Amino acid sequence: MGTTEYVIYLFVAVMLTVVVGQVLLRSGQPFLEEVFRSNETAHSLNVLLSVLFHLLTLGVLALLSTIDVPIEAPLQATVTRFGVALLVVGIAYGVSMLVLLRIRERRRQAVVSDRIDERLAEQRRRPAPTADPVPPPPPA
């Protein structure tokens, strides 16, 4: 791959990663706000996940850009590289979404567990109902 193709590949791969990362950043914010019920916590975690997405994706794309594609036609080699780049970005996005879903599911389980614990504690605090004596049956 010549220098021009290499630079174009890196430019497009970086732009693709940035665009997908921005979608993840914008879409993840309301999702995390629902989970944590704190805008500050949601924003912080969202930024951290976005940075992780960018670093991992760009690192893998940089490594892939140095691998020689055993295809002789330059256009086919370039399309193959972009196909691999799209797969890498897609997989990274999918993993990021799985992380967000797992965070939300754990948070929901914690909330349900807390509610169950509260109800059990409330039931333990209530005095046990006393049995009223049953009046004898009327004489026949």
JSON list of C-alpha atoms in Angstrom, two decimals:
[
{"chain": "A", "resi": 1, "resn": "MET", "atom": "CA", "xyz": [0.00, 0.00, 0.00]},
{"chain": "A", "resi": 2, "resn": "GLY", "atom": "CA", "xyz": [1.40, 3.36, -1.02]},
{"chain": "A", "resi": 3, "resn": "THR", "atom": "CA", "xyz": [1.71, 6.33, 1.28]},
{"chain": "A", "resi": 4, "resn": "THR", "atom": "CA", "xyz": [-1.34, 8.06, -0.17]},
{"chain": "A", "resi": 5, "resn": "GLU", "atom": "CA", "xyz": [-3.57, 5.01, 0.27]},
{"chain": "A", "resi": 6, "resn": "TYR", "atom": "CA", "xyz": [-2.19, 4.49, 3.76]},
{"chain": "A", "resi": 7, "resn": "VAL", "atom": "CA", "xyz": [-2.96, 8.07, 4.79]},
{"chain": "A", "resi": 8, "resn": "ILE", "atom": "CA", "xyz": [-6.44, 7.90, 3.26]},
{"chain": "A", "resi": 9, "resn": "TYR", "atom": "CA", "xyz": [-7.12, 4.60, 5.03]},
{"chain": "A", "resi": 10, "resn": "LEU", "atom": "CA", "xyz": [-6.01, 5.98, 8.39]},
{"chain": "A", "resi": 11, "resn": "PHE", "atom": "CA", "xyz": [-7.97, 9.20, 7.90]},
{"chain": "A", "resi": 12, "resn": "VAL", "atom": "CA", "xyz": [-11.20, 7.37, 7.00]},
{"chain": "A", "resi": 13, "resn": "ALA", "atom": "CA", "xyz": [-10.73, 4.81, 9.80]},
{"chain": "A", "resi": 14, "resn": "VAL", "atom": "CA", "xyz": [-10.12, 7.54, 12.37]},
{"chain": "A", "resi": 15, "resn": "MET", "atom": "CA", "xyz": [-13.11, 9.57, 11.17]},
{"chain": "A", "resi": 16, "resn": "LEU", "atom": "CA", "xyz": [-15.32, 6.47, 11.25]},
{"chain": "A", "resi": 17, "resn": "THR", "atom": "CA", "xyz": [-14.18, 5.73, 14.80]},
{"chain": "A", "resi": 18, "resn": "VAL", "atom": "CA", "xyz": [-14.81, 9.30, 15.92]},
{"chain": "A", "resi": 19, "resn": "VAL", "atom": "CA", "xyz": [-18.29, 9.39, 14.38]},
{"chain": "A", "resi": 20, "resn": "VAL", "atom": "CA", "xyz": [-19.30, 6.06, 15.92]},
{"chain": "A", "resi": 21, "resn": "GLY", "atom": "CA", "xyz": [-17.76, 7.15, 19.24]},
{"chain": "A", "resi": 22, "resn": "GLN", "atom": "CA", "xyz": [-19.85, 10.32, 19.19]},
{"chain": "A", "resi": 23, "resn": "VAL", "atom": "CA", "xyz": [-23.00, 8.29, 18.54]},
{"chain": "A", "resi": 24, "resn": "LEU", "atom": "CA", "xyz": [-22.08, 6.10, 21.49]},
{"chain": "A", "resi": 25, "resn": "LEU", "atom": "CA", "xyz": [-21.38, 9.15, 23.66]},
{"chain": "A", "resi": 26, "resn": "ARG", "atom": "CA", "xyz": [-24.66, 10.87, 22.81]},
{"chain": "A", "resi": 27, "resn": "SER", "atom": "CA", "xyz": [-26.83, 7.77, 22.94]},
{"chain": "A", "resi": 28, "resn": "GLY", "atom": "CA", "xyz": [-25.22, 6.43, 26.09]},
{"chain": "A", "resi": 29, "resn": "GLN", "atom": "CA", "xyz": [-25.87, 9.53, 28.19]},
{"chain": "A", "resi": 30, "resn": "PRO", "atom": "CA", "xyz": [-29.65, 9.15, 28.66]},
{"chain": "A", "resi": 31, "resn": "PHE", "atom": "CA", "xyz": [-29.20, 5.42, 29.06]},
{"chain": "A", "resi": 32, "resn": "LEU", "atom": "CA", "xyz": [-26.73, 5.88, 31.92]},
{"chain": "A", "resi": 33, "resn": "GLU", "atom": "CA", "xyz": [-28.82, 8.66, 33.49]},
{"chain": "A", "resi": 34, "resn": "GLU", "atom": "CA", "xyz": [-31.68, 6.18, 33.74]},
{"chain": "A", "resi": 35, "resn": "VAL", "atom": "CA", "xyz": [-29.40, 3.64, 35.38]},
{"chain": "A", "resi": 36, "resn": "PHE", "atom": "CA", "xyz": [-27.62, 5.87, 37.89]},
{"chain": "A", "resi": 37, "resn": "ARG", "atom": "CA", "xyz": [-30.22, 8.61, 38.38]},
{"chain": "A", "resi": 38, "resn": "SER", "atom": "CA", "xyz": [-27.33, 11.04, 38.65]},
{"chain": "A", "resi": 39, "resn": "ASN", "atom": "CA", "xyz": [-26.33, 13.23, 35.74]},
{"chain": "A", "resi": 40, "resn": "GLU", "atom": "CA", "xyz": [-22.81, 13.66, 37.08]},
{"chain": "A", "resi": 41, "resn": "THR", "atom": "CA", "xyz": [-22.15, 9.94, 37.52]},
{"chain": "A", "resi": 42, "resn": "ALA", "atom": "CA", "xyz": [-23.75, 9.12, 34.18]},
{"chain": "A", "resi": 43, "resn": "HIS", "atom": "CA", "xyz": [-21.68, 11.75, 32.37]},
{"chain": "A", "resi": 44, "resn": "SER", "atom": "CA", "xyz": [-18.43, 10.62, 33.99]},
{"chain": "A", "resi": 45, "resn": "LEU", "atom": "CA", "xyz": [-18.98, 6.96, 33.17]},
{"chain": "A", "resi": 46, "resn": "ASN", "atom": "CA", "xyz": [-20.11, 7.84, 29.66]},
{"chain": "A", "resi": 47, "resn": "VAL", "atom": "CA", "xyz": [-16.93, 9.79, 28.97]},
{"chain": "A", "resi": 48, "resn": "LEU", "atom": "CA", "xyz": [-14.78, 6.99, 30.39]},
{"chain": "A", "resi": 49, "resn": "LEU", "atom": "CA", "xyz": [-16.52, 4.39, 28.21]},
{"chain": "A", "resi": 50, "resn": "SER", "atom": "CA", "xyz": [-16.17, 6.65, 25.18]},
{"chain": "A", "resi": 51, "resn": "VAL", "atom": "CA", "xyz": [-12.43, 7.10, 25.77]},
{"chain": "A", "resi": 52, "resn": "LEU", "atom": "CA", "xyz": [-12.05, 3.34, 26.19]},
{"chain": "A", "resi": 53, "resn": "PHE", "atom": "CA", "xyz": [-13.93, 2.75, 22.93]},
{"chain": "A", "resi": 54, "resn": "HIS", "atom": "CA", "xyz": [-11.74, 5.23, 21.04]},
{"chain": "A", "resi": 55, "resn": "LEU", "atom": "CA", "xyz": [-8.45, 3.94, 22.44]},
{"chain": "A", "resi": 56, "resn": "LEU", "atom": "CA", "xyz": [-9.19, 0.29, 21.79]},
{"chain": "A", "resi": 57, "resn": "THR", "atom": "CA", "xyz": [-10.64, 0.84, 18.34]},
{"chain": "A", "resi": 58, "resn": "LEU", "atom": "CA", "xyz": [-7.92, 3.19, 17.15]},
{"chain": "A", "resi": 59, "resn": "GLY", "atom": "CA", "xyz": [-5.24, 0.89, 18.55]},
{"chain": "A", "resi": 60, "resn": "VAL", "atom": "CA", "xyz": [-6.59, -2.14, 16.72]},
{"chain": "A", "resi": 61, "resn": "LEU", "atom": "CA", "xyz": [-7.06, -0.15, 13.50]},
{"chain": "A", "resi": 62, "resn": "ALA", "atom": "CA", "xyz": [-3.47, 1.12, 13.73]},
{"chain": "A", "resi": 63, "resn": "LEU", "atom": "CA", "xyz": [-2.21, -2.44, 14.13]},
{"chain": "A", "resi": 64, "resn": "LEU", "atom": "CA", "xyz": [-4.37, -3.66, 11.25]},
{"chain": "A", "resi": 65, "resn": "SER", "atom": "CA", "xyz": [-3.09, -0.91, 8.99]},
{"chain": "A", "resi": 66, "resn": "THR", "atom": "CA", "xyz": [0.41, -2.41, 9.16]},
{"chain": "A", "resi": 67, "resn": "ILE", "atom": "CA", "xyz": [-0.70, -5.90, 8.12]},
{"chain": "A", "resi": 68, "resn": "ASP", "atom": "CA", "xyz": [-0.14, -6.67, 4.45]},
{"chain": "A", "resi": 69, "resn": "VAL", "atom": "CA", "xyz": [-3.29, -7.84, 2.68]},
{"chain": "A", "resi": 70, "resn": "PRO", "atom": "CA", "xyz": [-2.42, -10.70, 0.29]},
{"chain": "A", "resi": 71, "resn": "ILE", "atom": "CA", "xyz": [-4.58, -9.32, -2.53]},
{"chain": "A", "resi": 72, "resn": "GLU", "atom": "CA", "xyz": [-2.83, -8.07, -5.64]},
{"chain": "A", "resi": 73, "resn": "ALA", "atom": "CA", "xyz": [-5.40, -5.57, -6.90]},
{"chain": "A", "resi": 74, "resn": "PRO", "atom": "CA", "xyz": [-4.93, -2.28, -5.00]},
{"chain": "A", "resi": 75, "resn": "LEU", "atom": "CA", "xyz": [-8.63, -1.41, -5.01]},
{"chain": "A", "resi": 76, "resn": "GLN", "atom": "CA", "xyz": [-9.61, -4.81, -3.61]},
{"chain": "A", "resi": 77, "resn": "ALA", "atom": "CA", "xyz": [-6.91, -4.55, -0.93]},
{"chain": "A", "resi": 78, "resn": "THR", "atom": "CA", "xyz": [-8.23, -1.13, 0.08]},
{"chain": "A", "resi": 79, "resn": "VAL", "atom": "CA", "xyz": [-11.83, -2.38, 0.21]},
{"chain": "A", "resi": 80, "resn": "THR", "atom": "CA", "xyz": [-10.68, -5.36, 2.29]},
{"chain": "A", "resi": 81, "resn": "ARG", "atom": "CA", "xyz": [-8.92, -3.04, 4.74]},
{"chain": "A", "resi": 82, "resn": "PHE", "atom": "CA", "xyz": [-12.04, -0.88, 5.06]},
{"chain": "A", "resi": 83, "resn": "GLY", "atom": "CA", "xyz": [-14.14, -3.99, 5.56]},
{"chain": "A", "resi": 84, "resn": "VAL", "atom": "CA", "xyz": [-11.89, -5.05, 8.41]},
{"chain": "A", "resi": 85, "resn": "ALA", "atom": "CA", "xyz": [-12.00, -1.51, 9.81]},
{"chain": "A", "resi": 86, "resn": "LEU", "atom": "CA", "xyz": [-15.81, -1.54, 9.75]},
{"chain": "A", "resi": 87, "resn": "LEU", "atom": "CA", "xyz": [-15.86, -4.92, 11.47]},
{"chain": "A", "resi": 88, "resn": "VAL", "atom": "CA", "xyz": [-13.51, -3.71, 14.18]},
{"chain": "A", "resi": 89, "resn": "VAL", "atom": "CA", "xyz": [-15.54, -0.56, 14.82]},
{"chain": "A", "resi": 90, "resn": "GLY", "atom": "CA", "xyz": [-18.77, -2.56, 14.79]},
{"chain": "A", "resi": 91, "resn": "ILE", "atom": "CA", "xyz": [-17.44, -5.12, 17.24]},
{"chain": "A", "resi": 92, "resn": "ALA", "atom": "CA", "xyz": [-16.11, -2.39, 19.53]},
{"chain": "A", "resi": 93, "resn": "TYR", "atom": "CA", "xyz": [-19.48, -0.64, 19.41]},
{"chain": "A", "resi": 94, "resn": "GLY", "atom": "CA", "xyz": [-21.29, -3.90, 20.14]},
{"chain": "A", "resi": 95, "resn": "VAL", "atom": "CA", "xyz": [-19.05, -4.62, 23.12]},
{"chain": "A", "resi": 96, "resn": "SER", "atom": "CA", "xyz": [-19.64, -1.09, 24.41]},
{"chain": "A", "resi": 97, "resn": "MET", "atom": "CA", "xyz": [-23.40, -1.60, 24.15]},
{"chain": "A", "resi": 98, "resn": "LEU", "atom": "CA", "xyz": [-23.11, -4.92, 25.98]},
{"chain": "A", "resi": 99, "resn": "VAL", "atom": "CA", "xyz": [-21.22, -3.17, 28.77]},
{"chain": "A", "resi": 100, "resn": "LEU", "atom": "CA", "xyz": [-23.96, -0.54, 29.03]},
{"chain": "A", "resi": 101, "resn": "LEU", "atom": "CA", "xyz": [-26.66, -3.22, 29.07]},
{"chain": "A", "resi": 102, "resn": "ARG", "atom": "CA", "xyz": [-24.85, -5.20, 31.74]},
{"chain": "A", "resi": 103, "resn": "ILE", "atom": "CA", "xyz": [-24.45, -2.08, 33.90]},
{"chain": "A", "resi": 104, "resn": "ARG", "atom": "CA", "xyz": [-28.17, -1.33, 33.56]},
{"chain": "A", "resi": 105, "resn": "GLU", "atom": "CA", "xyz": [-29.18, -4.92, 34.33]},
{"chain": "A", "resi": 106, "resn": "ARG", "atom": "CA", "xyz": [-27.01, -5.08, 37.45]},
{"chain": "A", "resi": 107, "resn": "ARG", "atom": "CA", "xyz": [-28.39, -1.77, 38.63]},
{"chain": "A", "resi": 108, "resn": "ARG", "atom": "CA", "xyz": [-31.96, -2.97, 38.12]},
{"chain": "A", "resi": 109, "resn": "GLN", "atom": "CA", "xyz": [-31.22, -6.20, 39.99]},
{"chain": "A", "resi": 110, "resn": "ALA", "atom": "CA", "xyz": [-29.76, -4.19, 42.87]},
{"chain": "A", "resi": 111, "resn": "VAL", "atom": "CA", "xyz": [-32.89, -2.01, 43.03]},
{"chain": "A", "resi": 112, "resn": "VAL", "atom": "CA", "xyz": [-35.18, -5.06, 43.05]},
{"chain": "A", "resi": 113, "resn": "SER", "atom": "CA", "xyz": [-33.03, -6.71, 45.72]},
{"chain": "A", "resi": 114, "resn": "ASP", "atom": "CA", "xyz": [-33.17, -3.56, 47.86]},
{"chain": "A", "resi": 115, "resn": "ARG", "atom": "CA", "xyz": [-36.97, -3.42, 47.55]},
{"chain": "A", "resi": 116, "resn": "ILE", "atom": "CA", "xyz": [-37.29, -7.06, 48.57]},
{"chain": "A", "resi": 117, "resn": "ASP", "atom": "CA", "xyz": [-35.01, -6.49, 51.56]},
{"chain": "A", "resi": 118, "resn": "GLU", "atom": "CA", "xyz": [-37.07, -3.46, 52.62]},
{"chain": "A", "resi": 119, "resn": "ARG", "atom": "CA", "xyz": [-40.33, -5.42, 52.43]},
{"chain": "A", "resi": 120, "resn": "LEU", "atom": "CA", "xyz": [-38.88, -8.32, 54.40]},
{"chain": "A", "resi": 121, "resn": "ALA", "atom": "CA", "xyz": [-37.59, -5.95, 57.07]},
{"chain": "A", "resi": 122, "resn": "GLU", "atom": "CA", "xyz": [-40.99, -4.25, 57.22]},
{"chain": "A", "resi": 123, "resn": "GLN", "atom": "CA", "xyz": [-42.75, -7.58, 57.64]},
{"chain": "A", "resi": 124, "resn": "ARG", "atom": "CA", "xyz": [-40.39, -8.54, 60.47]},
{"chain": "A", "resi": 125, "resn": "ARG", "atom": "CA", "xyz": [-41.11, -5.28, 62.29]},
{"chain": "A", "resi": 126, "resn": "ARG", "atom": "CA", "xyz": [-44.87, -5.78, 62.22]},
{"chain": "A", "resi": 127, "resn": "PRO", "atom": "CA", "xyz": [-46.25, -7.62, 65.24]},
{"chain": "A", "resi": 128, "resn": "ALA", "atom": "CA", "xyz": [-47.64, -11.03, 64.45]},
{"chain": "A", "resi": 129, "resn": "PRO", "atom": "CA", "xyz": [-51.43, -10.98, 64.37]},
{"chain": "A", "resi": 130, "resn": "THR", "atom": "CA", "xyz": [-52.89, -12.49, 67.52]},
{"chain": "A", "resi": 131, "resn": "ALA", "atom": "CA", "xyz": [-55.51, -15.14, 67.12]},
{"chain": "A", "resi": 132, "resn": "ASP", "atom": "CA", "xyz": [-58.93, -14.06, 68.43]},
{"chain": "A", "resi": 133, "resn": "PRO", "atom": "CA", "xyz": [-60.62, -16.76, 70.42]},
{"chain": "A", "resi": 134, "resn": "VAL", "atom": "CA", "xyz": [-63.33, -18.40, 68.40]},
{"chain": "A", "resi": 135, "resn": "PRO", "atom": "CA", "xyz": [-66.73, -18.06, 70.10]},
{"chain": "A", "resi": 136, "resn": "PRO", "atom": "CA", "xyz": [-68.42, -21.34, 70.88]},
{"chain": "A", "resi": 137, "resn": "PRO", "atom": "CA", "xyz": [-71.15, -22.42, 68.51]},
{"chain": "A", "resi": 138, "resn": "PRO", "atom": "CA", "xyz": [-74.69, -21.44, 69.53]},
{"chain": "A", "resi": 139, "resn": "PRO", "atom": "CA", "xyz": [-76.67, -24.15, 71.35]},
{"chain": "A", "resi": 140, "resn": "ALA", "atom": "CA", "xyz": [-78.96, -26.16, 69.17]}
]
